[in-house]
Short mmCIF file of C-alpha atoms in Angstrom, two decimals:
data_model
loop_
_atom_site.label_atom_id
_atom_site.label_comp_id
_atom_site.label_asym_id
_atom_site.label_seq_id
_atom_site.Cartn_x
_atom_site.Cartn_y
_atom_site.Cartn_z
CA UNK A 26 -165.90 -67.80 34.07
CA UNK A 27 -165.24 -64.15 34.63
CA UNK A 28 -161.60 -63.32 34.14
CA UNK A 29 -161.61 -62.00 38.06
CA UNK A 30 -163.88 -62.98 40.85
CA UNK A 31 -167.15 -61.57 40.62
CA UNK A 32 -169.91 -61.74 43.10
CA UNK A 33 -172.28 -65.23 41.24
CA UNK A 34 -175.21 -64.97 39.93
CA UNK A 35 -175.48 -60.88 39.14
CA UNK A 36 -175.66 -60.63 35.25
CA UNK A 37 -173.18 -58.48 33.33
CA UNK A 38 -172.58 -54.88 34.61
CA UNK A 39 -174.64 -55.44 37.67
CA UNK A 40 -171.40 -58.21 39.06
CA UNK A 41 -168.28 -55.68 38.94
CA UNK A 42 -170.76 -52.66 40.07
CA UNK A 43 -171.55 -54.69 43.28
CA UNK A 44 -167.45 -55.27 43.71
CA UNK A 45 -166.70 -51.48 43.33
CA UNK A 46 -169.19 -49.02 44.57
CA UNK A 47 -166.54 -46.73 44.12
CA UNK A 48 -166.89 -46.37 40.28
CA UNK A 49 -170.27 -47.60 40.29
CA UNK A 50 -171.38 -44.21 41.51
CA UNK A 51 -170.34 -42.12 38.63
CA UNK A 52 -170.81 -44.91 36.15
CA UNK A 53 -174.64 -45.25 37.55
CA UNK A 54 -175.16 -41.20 37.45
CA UNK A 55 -173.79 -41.21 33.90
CA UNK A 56 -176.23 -43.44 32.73
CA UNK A 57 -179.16 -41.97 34.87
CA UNK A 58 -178.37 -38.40 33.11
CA UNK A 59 -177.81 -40.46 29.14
CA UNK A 60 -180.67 -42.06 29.02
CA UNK A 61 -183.36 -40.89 31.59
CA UNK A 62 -182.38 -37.16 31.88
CA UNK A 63 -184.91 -33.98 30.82
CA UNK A 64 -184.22 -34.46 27.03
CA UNK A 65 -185.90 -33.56 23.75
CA UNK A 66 -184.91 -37.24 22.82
CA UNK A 67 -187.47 -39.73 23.89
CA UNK A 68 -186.13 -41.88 26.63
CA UNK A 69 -186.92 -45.08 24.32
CA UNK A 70 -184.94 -43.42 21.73
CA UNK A 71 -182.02 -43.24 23.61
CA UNK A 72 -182.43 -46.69 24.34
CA UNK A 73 -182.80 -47.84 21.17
CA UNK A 74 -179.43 -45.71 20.12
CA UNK A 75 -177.09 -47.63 23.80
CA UNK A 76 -178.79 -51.02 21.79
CA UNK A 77 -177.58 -50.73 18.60
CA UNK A 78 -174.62 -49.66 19.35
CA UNK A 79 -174.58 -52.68 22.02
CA UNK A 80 -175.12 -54.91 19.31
CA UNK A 81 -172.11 -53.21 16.70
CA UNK A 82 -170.22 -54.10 19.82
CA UNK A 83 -171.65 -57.61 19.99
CA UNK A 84 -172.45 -57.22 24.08
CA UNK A 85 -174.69 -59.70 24.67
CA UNK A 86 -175.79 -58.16 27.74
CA UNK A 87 -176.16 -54.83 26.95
CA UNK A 88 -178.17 -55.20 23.53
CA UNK A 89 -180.49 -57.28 25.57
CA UNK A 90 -180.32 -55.24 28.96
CA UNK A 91 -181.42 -52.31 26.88
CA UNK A 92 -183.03 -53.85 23.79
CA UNK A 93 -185.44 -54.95 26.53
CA UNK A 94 -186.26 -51.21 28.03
CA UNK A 95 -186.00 -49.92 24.55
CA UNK A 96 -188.76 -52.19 23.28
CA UNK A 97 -190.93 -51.17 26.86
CA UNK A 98 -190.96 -47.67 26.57
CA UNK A 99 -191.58 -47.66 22.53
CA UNK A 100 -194.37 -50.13 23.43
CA UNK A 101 -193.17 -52.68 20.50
CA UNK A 102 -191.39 -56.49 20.92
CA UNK A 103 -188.18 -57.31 20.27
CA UNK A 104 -188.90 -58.37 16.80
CA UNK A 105 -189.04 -55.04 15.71
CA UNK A 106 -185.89 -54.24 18.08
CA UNK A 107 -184.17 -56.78 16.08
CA UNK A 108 -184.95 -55.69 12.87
CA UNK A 109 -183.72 -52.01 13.93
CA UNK A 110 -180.13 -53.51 15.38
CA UNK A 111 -180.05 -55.35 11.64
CA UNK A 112 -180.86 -53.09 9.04
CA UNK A 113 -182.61 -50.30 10.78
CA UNK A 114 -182.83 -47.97 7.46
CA UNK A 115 -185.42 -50.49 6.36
CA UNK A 116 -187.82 -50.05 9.28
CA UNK A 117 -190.13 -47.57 9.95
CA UNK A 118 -188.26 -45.09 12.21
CA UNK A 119 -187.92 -41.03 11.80
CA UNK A 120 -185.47 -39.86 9.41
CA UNK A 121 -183.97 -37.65 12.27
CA UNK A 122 -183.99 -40.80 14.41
CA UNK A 123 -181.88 -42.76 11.80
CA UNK A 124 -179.49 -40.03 11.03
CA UNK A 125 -178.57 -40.51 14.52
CA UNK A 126 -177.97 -43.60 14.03
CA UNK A 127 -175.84 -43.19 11.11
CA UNK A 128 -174.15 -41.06 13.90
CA UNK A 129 -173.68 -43.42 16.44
CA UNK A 130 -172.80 -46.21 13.88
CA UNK A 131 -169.49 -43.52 13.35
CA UNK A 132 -168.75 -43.06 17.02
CA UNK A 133 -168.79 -46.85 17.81
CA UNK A 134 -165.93 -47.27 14.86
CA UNK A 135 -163.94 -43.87 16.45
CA UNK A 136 -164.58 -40.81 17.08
CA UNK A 137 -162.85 -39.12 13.83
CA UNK A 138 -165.55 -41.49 11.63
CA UNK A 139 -168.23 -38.76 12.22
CA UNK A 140 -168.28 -36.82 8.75
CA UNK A 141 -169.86 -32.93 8.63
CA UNK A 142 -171.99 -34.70 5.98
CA UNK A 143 -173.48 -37.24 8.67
CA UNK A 144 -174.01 -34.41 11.01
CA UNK A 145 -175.60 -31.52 8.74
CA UNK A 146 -177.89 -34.15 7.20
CA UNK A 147 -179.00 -34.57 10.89
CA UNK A 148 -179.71 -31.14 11.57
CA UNK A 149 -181.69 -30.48 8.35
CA UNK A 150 -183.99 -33.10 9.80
CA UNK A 151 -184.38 -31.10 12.89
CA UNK A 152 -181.61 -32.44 15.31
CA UNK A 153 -180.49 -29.90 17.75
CA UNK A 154 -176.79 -29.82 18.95
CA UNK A 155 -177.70 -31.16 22.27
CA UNK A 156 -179.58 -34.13 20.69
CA UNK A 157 -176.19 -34.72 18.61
CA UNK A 158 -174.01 -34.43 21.51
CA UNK A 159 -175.77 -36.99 23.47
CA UNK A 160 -176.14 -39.32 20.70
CA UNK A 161 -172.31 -39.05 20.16
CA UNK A 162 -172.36 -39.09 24.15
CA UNK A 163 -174.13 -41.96 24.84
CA UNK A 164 -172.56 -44.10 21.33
CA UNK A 165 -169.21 -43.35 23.40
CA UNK A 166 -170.33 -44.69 26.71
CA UNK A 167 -171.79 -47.52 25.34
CA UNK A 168 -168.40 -48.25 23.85
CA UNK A 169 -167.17 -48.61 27.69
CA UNK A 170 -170.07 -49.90 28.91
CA UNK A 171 -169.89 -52.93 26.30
CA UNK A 172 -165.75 -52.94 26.83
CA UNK A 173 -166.01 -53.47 30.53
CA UNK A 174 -168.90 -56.12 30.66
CA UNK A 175 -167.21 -58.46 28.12
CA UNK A 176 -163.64 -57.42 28.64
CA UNK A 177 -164.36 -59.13 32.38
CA UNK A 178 -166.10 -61.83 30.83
CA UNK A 179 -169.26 -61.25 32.81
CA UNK A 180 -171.53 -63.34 32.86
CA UNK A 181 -175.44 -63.40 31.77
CA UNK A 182 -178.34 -64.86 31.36
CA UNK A 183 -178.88 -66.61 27.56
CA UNK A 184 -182.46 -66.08 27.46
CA UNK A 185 -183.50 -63.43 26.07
CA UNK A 186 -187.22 -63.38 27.92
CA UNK A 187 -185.33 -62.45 31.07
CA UNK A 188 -184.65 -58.98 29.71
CA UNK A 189 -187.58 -58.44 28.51
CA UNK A 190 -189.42 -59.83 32.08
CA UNK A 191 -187.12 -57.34 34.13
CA UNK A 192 -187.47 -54.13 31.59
CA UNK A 193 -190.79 -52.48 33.53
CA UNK A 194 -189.39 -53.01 36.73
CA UNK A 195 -185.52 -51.54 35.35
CA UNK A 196 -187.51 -48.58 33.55
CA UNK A 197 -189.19 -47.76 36.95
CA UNK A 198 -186.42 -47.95 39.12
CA UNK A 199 -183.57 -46.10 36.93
CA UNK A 200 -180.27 -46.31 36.99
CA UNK A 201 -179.38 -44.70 40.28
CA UNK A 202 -178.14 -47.09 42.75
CA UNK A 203 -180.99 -46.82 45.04
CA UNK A 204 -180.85 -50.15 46.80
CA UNK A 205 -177.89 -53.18 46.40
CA UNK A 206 -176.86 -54.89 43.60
CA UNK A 207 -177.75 -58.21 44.88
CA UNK A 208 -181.53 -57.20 45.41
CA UNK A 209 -181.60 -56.69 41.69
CA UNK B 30 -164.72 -26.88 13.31
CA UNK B 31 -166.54 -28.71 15.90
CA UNK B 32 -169.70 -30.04 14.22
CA UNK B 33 -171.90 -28.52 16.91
CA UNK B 34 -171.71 -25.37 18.40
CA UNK B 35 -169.43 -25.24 21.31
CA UNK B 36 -168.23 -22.45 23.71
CA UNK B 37 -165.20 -20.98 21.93
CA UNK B 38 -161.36 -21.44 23.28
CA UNK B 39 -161.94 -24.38 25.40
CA UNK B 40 -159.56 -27.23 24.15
CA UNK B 41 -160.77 -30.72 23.40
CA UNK B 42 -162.86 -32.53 26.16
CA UNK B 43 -163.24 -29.05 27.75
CA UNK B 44 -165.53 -27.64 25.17
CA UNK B 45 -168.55 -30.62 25.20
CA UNK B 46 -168.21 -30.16 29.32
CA UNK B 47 -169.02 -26.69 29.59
CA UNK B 48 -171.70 -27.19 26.72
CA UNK B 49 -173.29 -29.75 28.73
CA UNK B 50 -172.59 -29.73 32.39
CA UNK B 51 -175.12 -32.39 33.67
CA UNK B 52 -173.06 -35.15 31.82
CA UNK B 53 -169.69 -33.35 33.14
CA UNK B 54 -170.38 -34.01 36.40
CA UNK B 55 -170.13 -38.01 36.20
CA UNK B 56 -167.58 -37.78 33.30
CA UNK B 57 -165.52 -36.25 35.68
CA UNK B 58 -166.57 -38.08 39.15
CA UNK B 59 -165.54 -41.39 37.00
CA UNK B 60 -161.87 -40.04 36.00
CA UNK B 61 -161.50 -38.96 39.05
CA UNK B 62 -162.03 -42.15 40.91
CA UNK B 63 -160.15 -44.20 38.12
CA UNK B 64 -157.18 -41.90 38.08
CA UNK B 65 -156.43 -40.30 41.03
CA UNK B 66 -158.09 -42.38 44.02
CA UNK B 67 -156.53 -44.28 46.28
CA UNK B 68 -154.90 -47.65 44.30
CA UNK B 69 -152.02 -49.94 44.21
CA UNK B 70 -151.72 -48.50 40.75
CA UNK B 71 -149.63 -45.33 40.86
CA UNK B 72 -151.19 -42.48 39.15
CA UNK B 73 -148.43 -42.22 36.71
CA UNK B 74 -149.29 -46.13 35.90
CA UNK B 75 -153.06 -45.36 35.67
CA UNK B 76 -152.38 -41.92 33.45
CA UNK B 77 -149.47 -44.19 30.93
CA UNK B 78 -152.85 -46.61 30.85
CA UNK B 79 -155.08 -43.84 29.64
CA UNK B 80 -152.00 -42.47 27.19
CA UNK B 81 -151.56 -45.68 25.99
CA UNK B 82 -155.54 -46.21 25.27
CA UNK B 83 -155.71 -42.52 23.91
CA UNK B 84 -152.83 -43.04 21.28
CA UNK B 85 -154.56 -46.38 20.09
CA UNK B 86 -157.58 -44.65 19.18
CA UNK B 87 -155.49 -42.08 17.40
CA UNK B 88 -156.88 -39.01 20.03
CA UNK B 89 -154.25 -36.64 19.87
CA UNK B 90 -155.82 -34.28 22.32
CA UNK B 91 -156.35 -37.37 25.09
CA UNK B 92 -153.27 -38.87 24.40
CA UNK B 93 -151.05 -35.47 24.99
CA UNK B 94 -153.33 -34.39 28.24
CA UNK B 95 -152.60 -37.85 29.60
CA UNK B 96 -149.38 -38.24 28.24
CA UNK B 97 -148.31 -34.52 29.84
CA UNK B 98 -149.74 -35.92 32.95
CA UNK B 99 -147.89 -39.11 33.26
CA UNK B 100 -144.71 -37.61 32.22
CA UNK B 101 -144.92 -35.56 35.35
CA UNK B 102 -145.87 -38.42 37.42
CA UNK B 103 -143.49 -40.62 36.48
CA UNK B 104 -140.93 -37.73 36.40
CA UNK B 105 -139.60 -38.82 32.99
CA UNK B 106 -139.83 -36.82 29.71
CA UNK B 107 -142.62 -37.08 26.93
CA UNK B 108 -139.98 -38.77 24.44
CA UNK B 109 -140.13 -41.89 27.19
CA UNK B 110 -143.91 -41.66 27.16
CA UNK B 111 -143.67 -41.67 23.08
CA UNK B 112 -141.66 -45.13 23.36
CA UNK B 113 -144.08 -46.56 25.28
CA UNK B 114 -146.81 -45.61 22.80
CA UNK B 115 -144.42 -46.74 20.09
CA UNK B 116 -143.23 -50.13 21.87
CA UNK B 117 -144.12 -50.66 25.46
CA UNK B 118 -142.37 -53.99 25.28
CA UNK B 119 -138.74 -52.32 24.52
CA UNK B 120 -139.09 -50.09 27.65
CA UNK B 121 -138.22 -50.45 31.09
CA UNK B 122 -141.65 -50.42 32.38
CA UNK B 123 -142.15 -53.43 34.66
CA UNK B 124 -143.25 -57.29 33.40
CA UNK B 125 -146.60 -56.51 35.91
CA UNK B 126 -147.46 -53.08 33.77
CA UNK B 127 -146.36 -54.53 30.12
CA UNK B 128 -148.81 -57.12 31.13
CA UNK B 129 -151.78 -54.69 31.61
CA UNK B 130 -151.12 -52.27 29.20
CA UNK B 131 -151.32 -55.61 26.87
CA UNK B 132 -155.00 -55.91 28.58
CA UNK B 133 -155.54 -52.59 27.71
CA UNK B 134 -154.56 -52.73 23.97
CA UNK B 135 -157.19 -55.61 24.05
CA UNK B 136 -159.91 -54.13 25.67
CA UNK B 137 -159.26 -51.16 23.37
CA UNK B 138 -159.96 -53.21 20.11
CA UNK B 139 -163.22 -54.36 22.14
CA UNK B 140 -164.11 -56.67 25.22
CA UNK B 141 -163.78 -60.00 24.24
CA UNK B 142 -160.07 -59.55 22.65
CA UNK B 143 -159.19 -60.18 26.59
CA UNK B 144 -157.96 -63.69 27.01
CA UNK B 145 -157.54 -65.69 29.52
CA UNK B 146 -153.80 -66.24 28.75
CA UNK B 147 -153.19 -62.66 28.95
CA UNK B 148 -154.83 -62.21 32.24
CA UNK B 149 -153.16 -65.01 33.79
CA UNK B 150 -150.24 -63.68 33.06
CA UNK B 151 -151.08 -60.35 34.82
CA UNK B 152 -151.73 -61.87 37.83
CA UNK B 153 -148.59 -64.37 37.43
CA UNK B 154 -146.61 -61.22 37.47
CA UNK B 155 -148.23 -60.12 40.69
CA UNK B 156 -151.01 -58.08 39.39
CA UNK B 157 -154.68 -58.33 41.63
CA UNK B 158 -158.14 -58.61 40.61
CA UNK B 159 -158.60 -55.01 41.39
CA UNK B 160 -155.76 -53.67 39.53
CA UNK B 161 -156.62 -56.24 36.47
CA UNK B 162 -160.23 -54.53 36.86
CA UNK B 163 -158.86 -51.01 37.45
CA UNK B 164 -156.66 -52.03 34.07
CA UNK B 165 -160.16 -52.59 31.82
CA UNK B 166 -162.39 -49.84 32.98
CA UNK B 167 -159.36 -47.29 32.25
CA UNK B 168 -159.19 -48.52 28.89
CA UNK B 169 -162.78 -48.78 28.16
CA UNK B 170 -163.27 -45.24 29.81
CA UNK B 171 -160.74 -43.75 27.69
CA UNK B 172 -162.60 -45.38 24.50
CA UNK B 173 -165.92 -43.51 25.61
CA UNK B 174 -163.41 -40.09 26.17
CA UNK B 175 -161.75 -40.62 22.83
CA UNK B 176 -165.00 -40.61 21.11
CA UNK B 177 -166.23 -38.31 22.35
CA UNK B 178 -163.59 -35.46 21.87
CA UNK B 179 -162.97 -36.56 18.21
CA UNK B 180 -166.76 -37.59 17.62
CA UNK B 181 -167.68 -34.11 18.15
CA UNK B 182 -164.95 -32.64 16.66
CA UNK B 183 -163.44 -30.39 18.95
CA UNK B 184 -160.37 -28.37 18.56
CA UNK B 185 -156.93 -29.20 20.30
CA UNK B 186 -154.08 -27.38 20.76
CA UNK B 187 -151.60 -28.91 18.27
CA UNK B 188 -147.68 -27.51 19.77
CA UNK B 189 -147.27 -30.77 22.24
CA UNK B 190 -145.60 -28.41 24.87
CA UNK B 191 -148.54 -26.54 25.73
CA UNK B 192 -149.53 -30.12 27.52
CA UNK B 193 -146.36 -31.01 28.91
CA UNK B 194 -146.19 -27.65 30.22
CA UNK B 195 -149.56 -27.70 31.88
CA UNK B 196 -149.39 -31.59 33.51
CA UNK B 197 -148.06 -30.16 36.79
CA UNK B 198 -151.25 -28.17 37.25
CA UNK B 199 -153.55 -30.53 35.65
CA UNK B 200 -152.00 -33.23 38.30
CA UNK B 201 -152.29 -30.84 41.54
CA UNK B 202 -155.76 -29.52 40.79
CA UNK B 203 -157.50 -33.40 39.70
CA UNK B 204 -160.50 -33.93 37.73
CA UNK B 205 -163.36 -32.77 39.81
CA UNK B 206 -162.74 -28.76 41.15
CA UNK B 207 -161.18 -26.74 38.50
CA UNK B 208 -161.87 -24.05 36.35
CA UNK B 209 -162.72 -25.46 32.67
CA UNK B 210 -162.16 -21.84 31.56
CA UNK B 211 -158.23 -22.01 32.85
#
């Protein structure tokens, strides 16, 4: 049971948005801008980077909120989602794409774990500073996001197919706040 | 050095906001709201939260921004804000805040170190599901803000006074219109 009353029957995030449209707004918008903003970064790759980081968290909902739009827009399953969020130096992802990672695996222990090592061996694969910002960016938010969904004790769904039914419709409709939590 | 290149002079959050301000704008919409809206939580409460949080993760440009904040707030000085860093529990801070700043330390290692025993106790003492809320999204906002000062590598004034000297003006402007160039 959540540890305060929450709306039933919304999954993780989507209960204490509904309660608090207040904070909802700019949490929404950050999210909107992360992961679905003009960017040189594929929008499944910052997907894949809020997942893992999800899953160094342990956030059940979030790996599998965005493990499921991650594995839509990259047009793979969630086999090859999990093998990324286990060992994803083994798979067959971009060298820029998994010095980012080495990145965000950093942020998600603190901030001051980012080395200049980490980071030039990033750009001499090609990342710009605006791709390294937003990876530190969105390792960061995913370190709230994950913080507030379990720290309420939110609750969601165990089966992983539901993530992956919902993740065309969530990919279409965004982040913004368009309609009510509770149509969702 | 920062380990991308940032605008020069601006100190700590400042820099990554005026590099990028399409993520500013909801980085600071959010602080705003959590900080400085209306709440049963006094801004000085909500800013000793986000001090507290701050210090945890070892962010020394957070924690004194905050910390110079809260100090003015609570009208005490920034040796009072270092004890409750240091030991919350041996202050006089009251039973209802020890309580959440003990959420807070929890949420700050990550979600699920909230228990149950530590919430009831919150609300035993007379705290409310908003507040207890309020309590964990401060925290968890100030782990994403942490990160991402010291994840970049920005640069950060290091006399402490320069903060406490600024937290009057920091606390009558708010997060949303002002100058990141002042």
């Amino acid at each position: 049971m959540p540890h305060i009353s929450i709306p039933e029957g919304l999954p993780g995030i989507i209960g204490p948005l509904s309660l608090r449209p207040d904070v909802a707004s700019p949490l929404s918008e950050l999210c909107e801008v992360l992961m679905r903003g003009e960017n040189s970064l594929s929008r499944g790759e910052r997907e894949l980077i809020a997942t893992y980081v999800s899953s160094l968290n342990d956030c059940f909902f979030c790996q599998n909120a965005h493990g499921g739009l991650a594995q839509h827009y990259l047009q793979c399953d969630m086999n090859y989602i999990d093998q990324i969020t286990t060992d994803y130096s083994s798979t067959r992802l971009s060298d820029k794409m998994k010095a980012l990672l080495r990145i965000a695996t950093s942020v998600q222990k603190g901030g001051k774990h980012v080395t200049t090592e980490q980071v030039e061996k990033a750009k001499s694969l090609g990342a710009t500073d605006i791709e390294i910002h937003d990876t530190v960016l969105i390792a960061a938010a995913f370190c709230m996001f994950n913080r507030y969904v379990d720290g309420l004790d939110t609750w969601a769904p165990t089966d992983r197919q539901f993530y992956i039914g919902r993740a065309k419709q969530r990919a279409e409709e965004g982040y913004r706040l368009s309609r009510t939590a509770h149509e969702k | 050095m920062a380990h991308i290149t940032l605008p020069e002079g601006l100190p700590g959050i400042r820099g990554p906001m005026a590099f990028r301000p399409e993520t500013a704008k909801p980085l600071n919409a959010l602080v705003e709201v959590l900080l400085r809206d209306d709440n049963t939580l006094t801004r000085g409460e909500r800013e000793l939260i986000a001090t507290y949080v701050s210090y945890l993760n070892d962010c020394f440009f957070c924690q004194n921004a905050h910390g110079g904040i809260a100090q003015h707030y609570l009208a005490c000085d920034i040796n009072y804000i270092d004890k409750v860093k240091a030991d919350y529990q041996s202050t006089d801070l009251s039973d209802k805040l020890k309580s959440l700043l003990s959420i807070a330390a929890s949420v700050q290692k990550g979600g699920k170190h909230v228990t149950t025993e530590q919430i009831e106790k919150a609300k035993s003492l007379g705290a409310t599901d908003h507040e207890i809320h309020d309590t964990v999204l401060i925290a968890a906002a100030f782990c994403m803000y942490n990160r991402y000062v010291d994840g970049l590598g920005t640069w950060a004034p290091q006399d402490r006074n320069i903060y406490i000297e600024r937290g009057p003006r920091r606390a009558a402007e708010g997060y949303i219109n002002f100058d990141l160039y002042k």
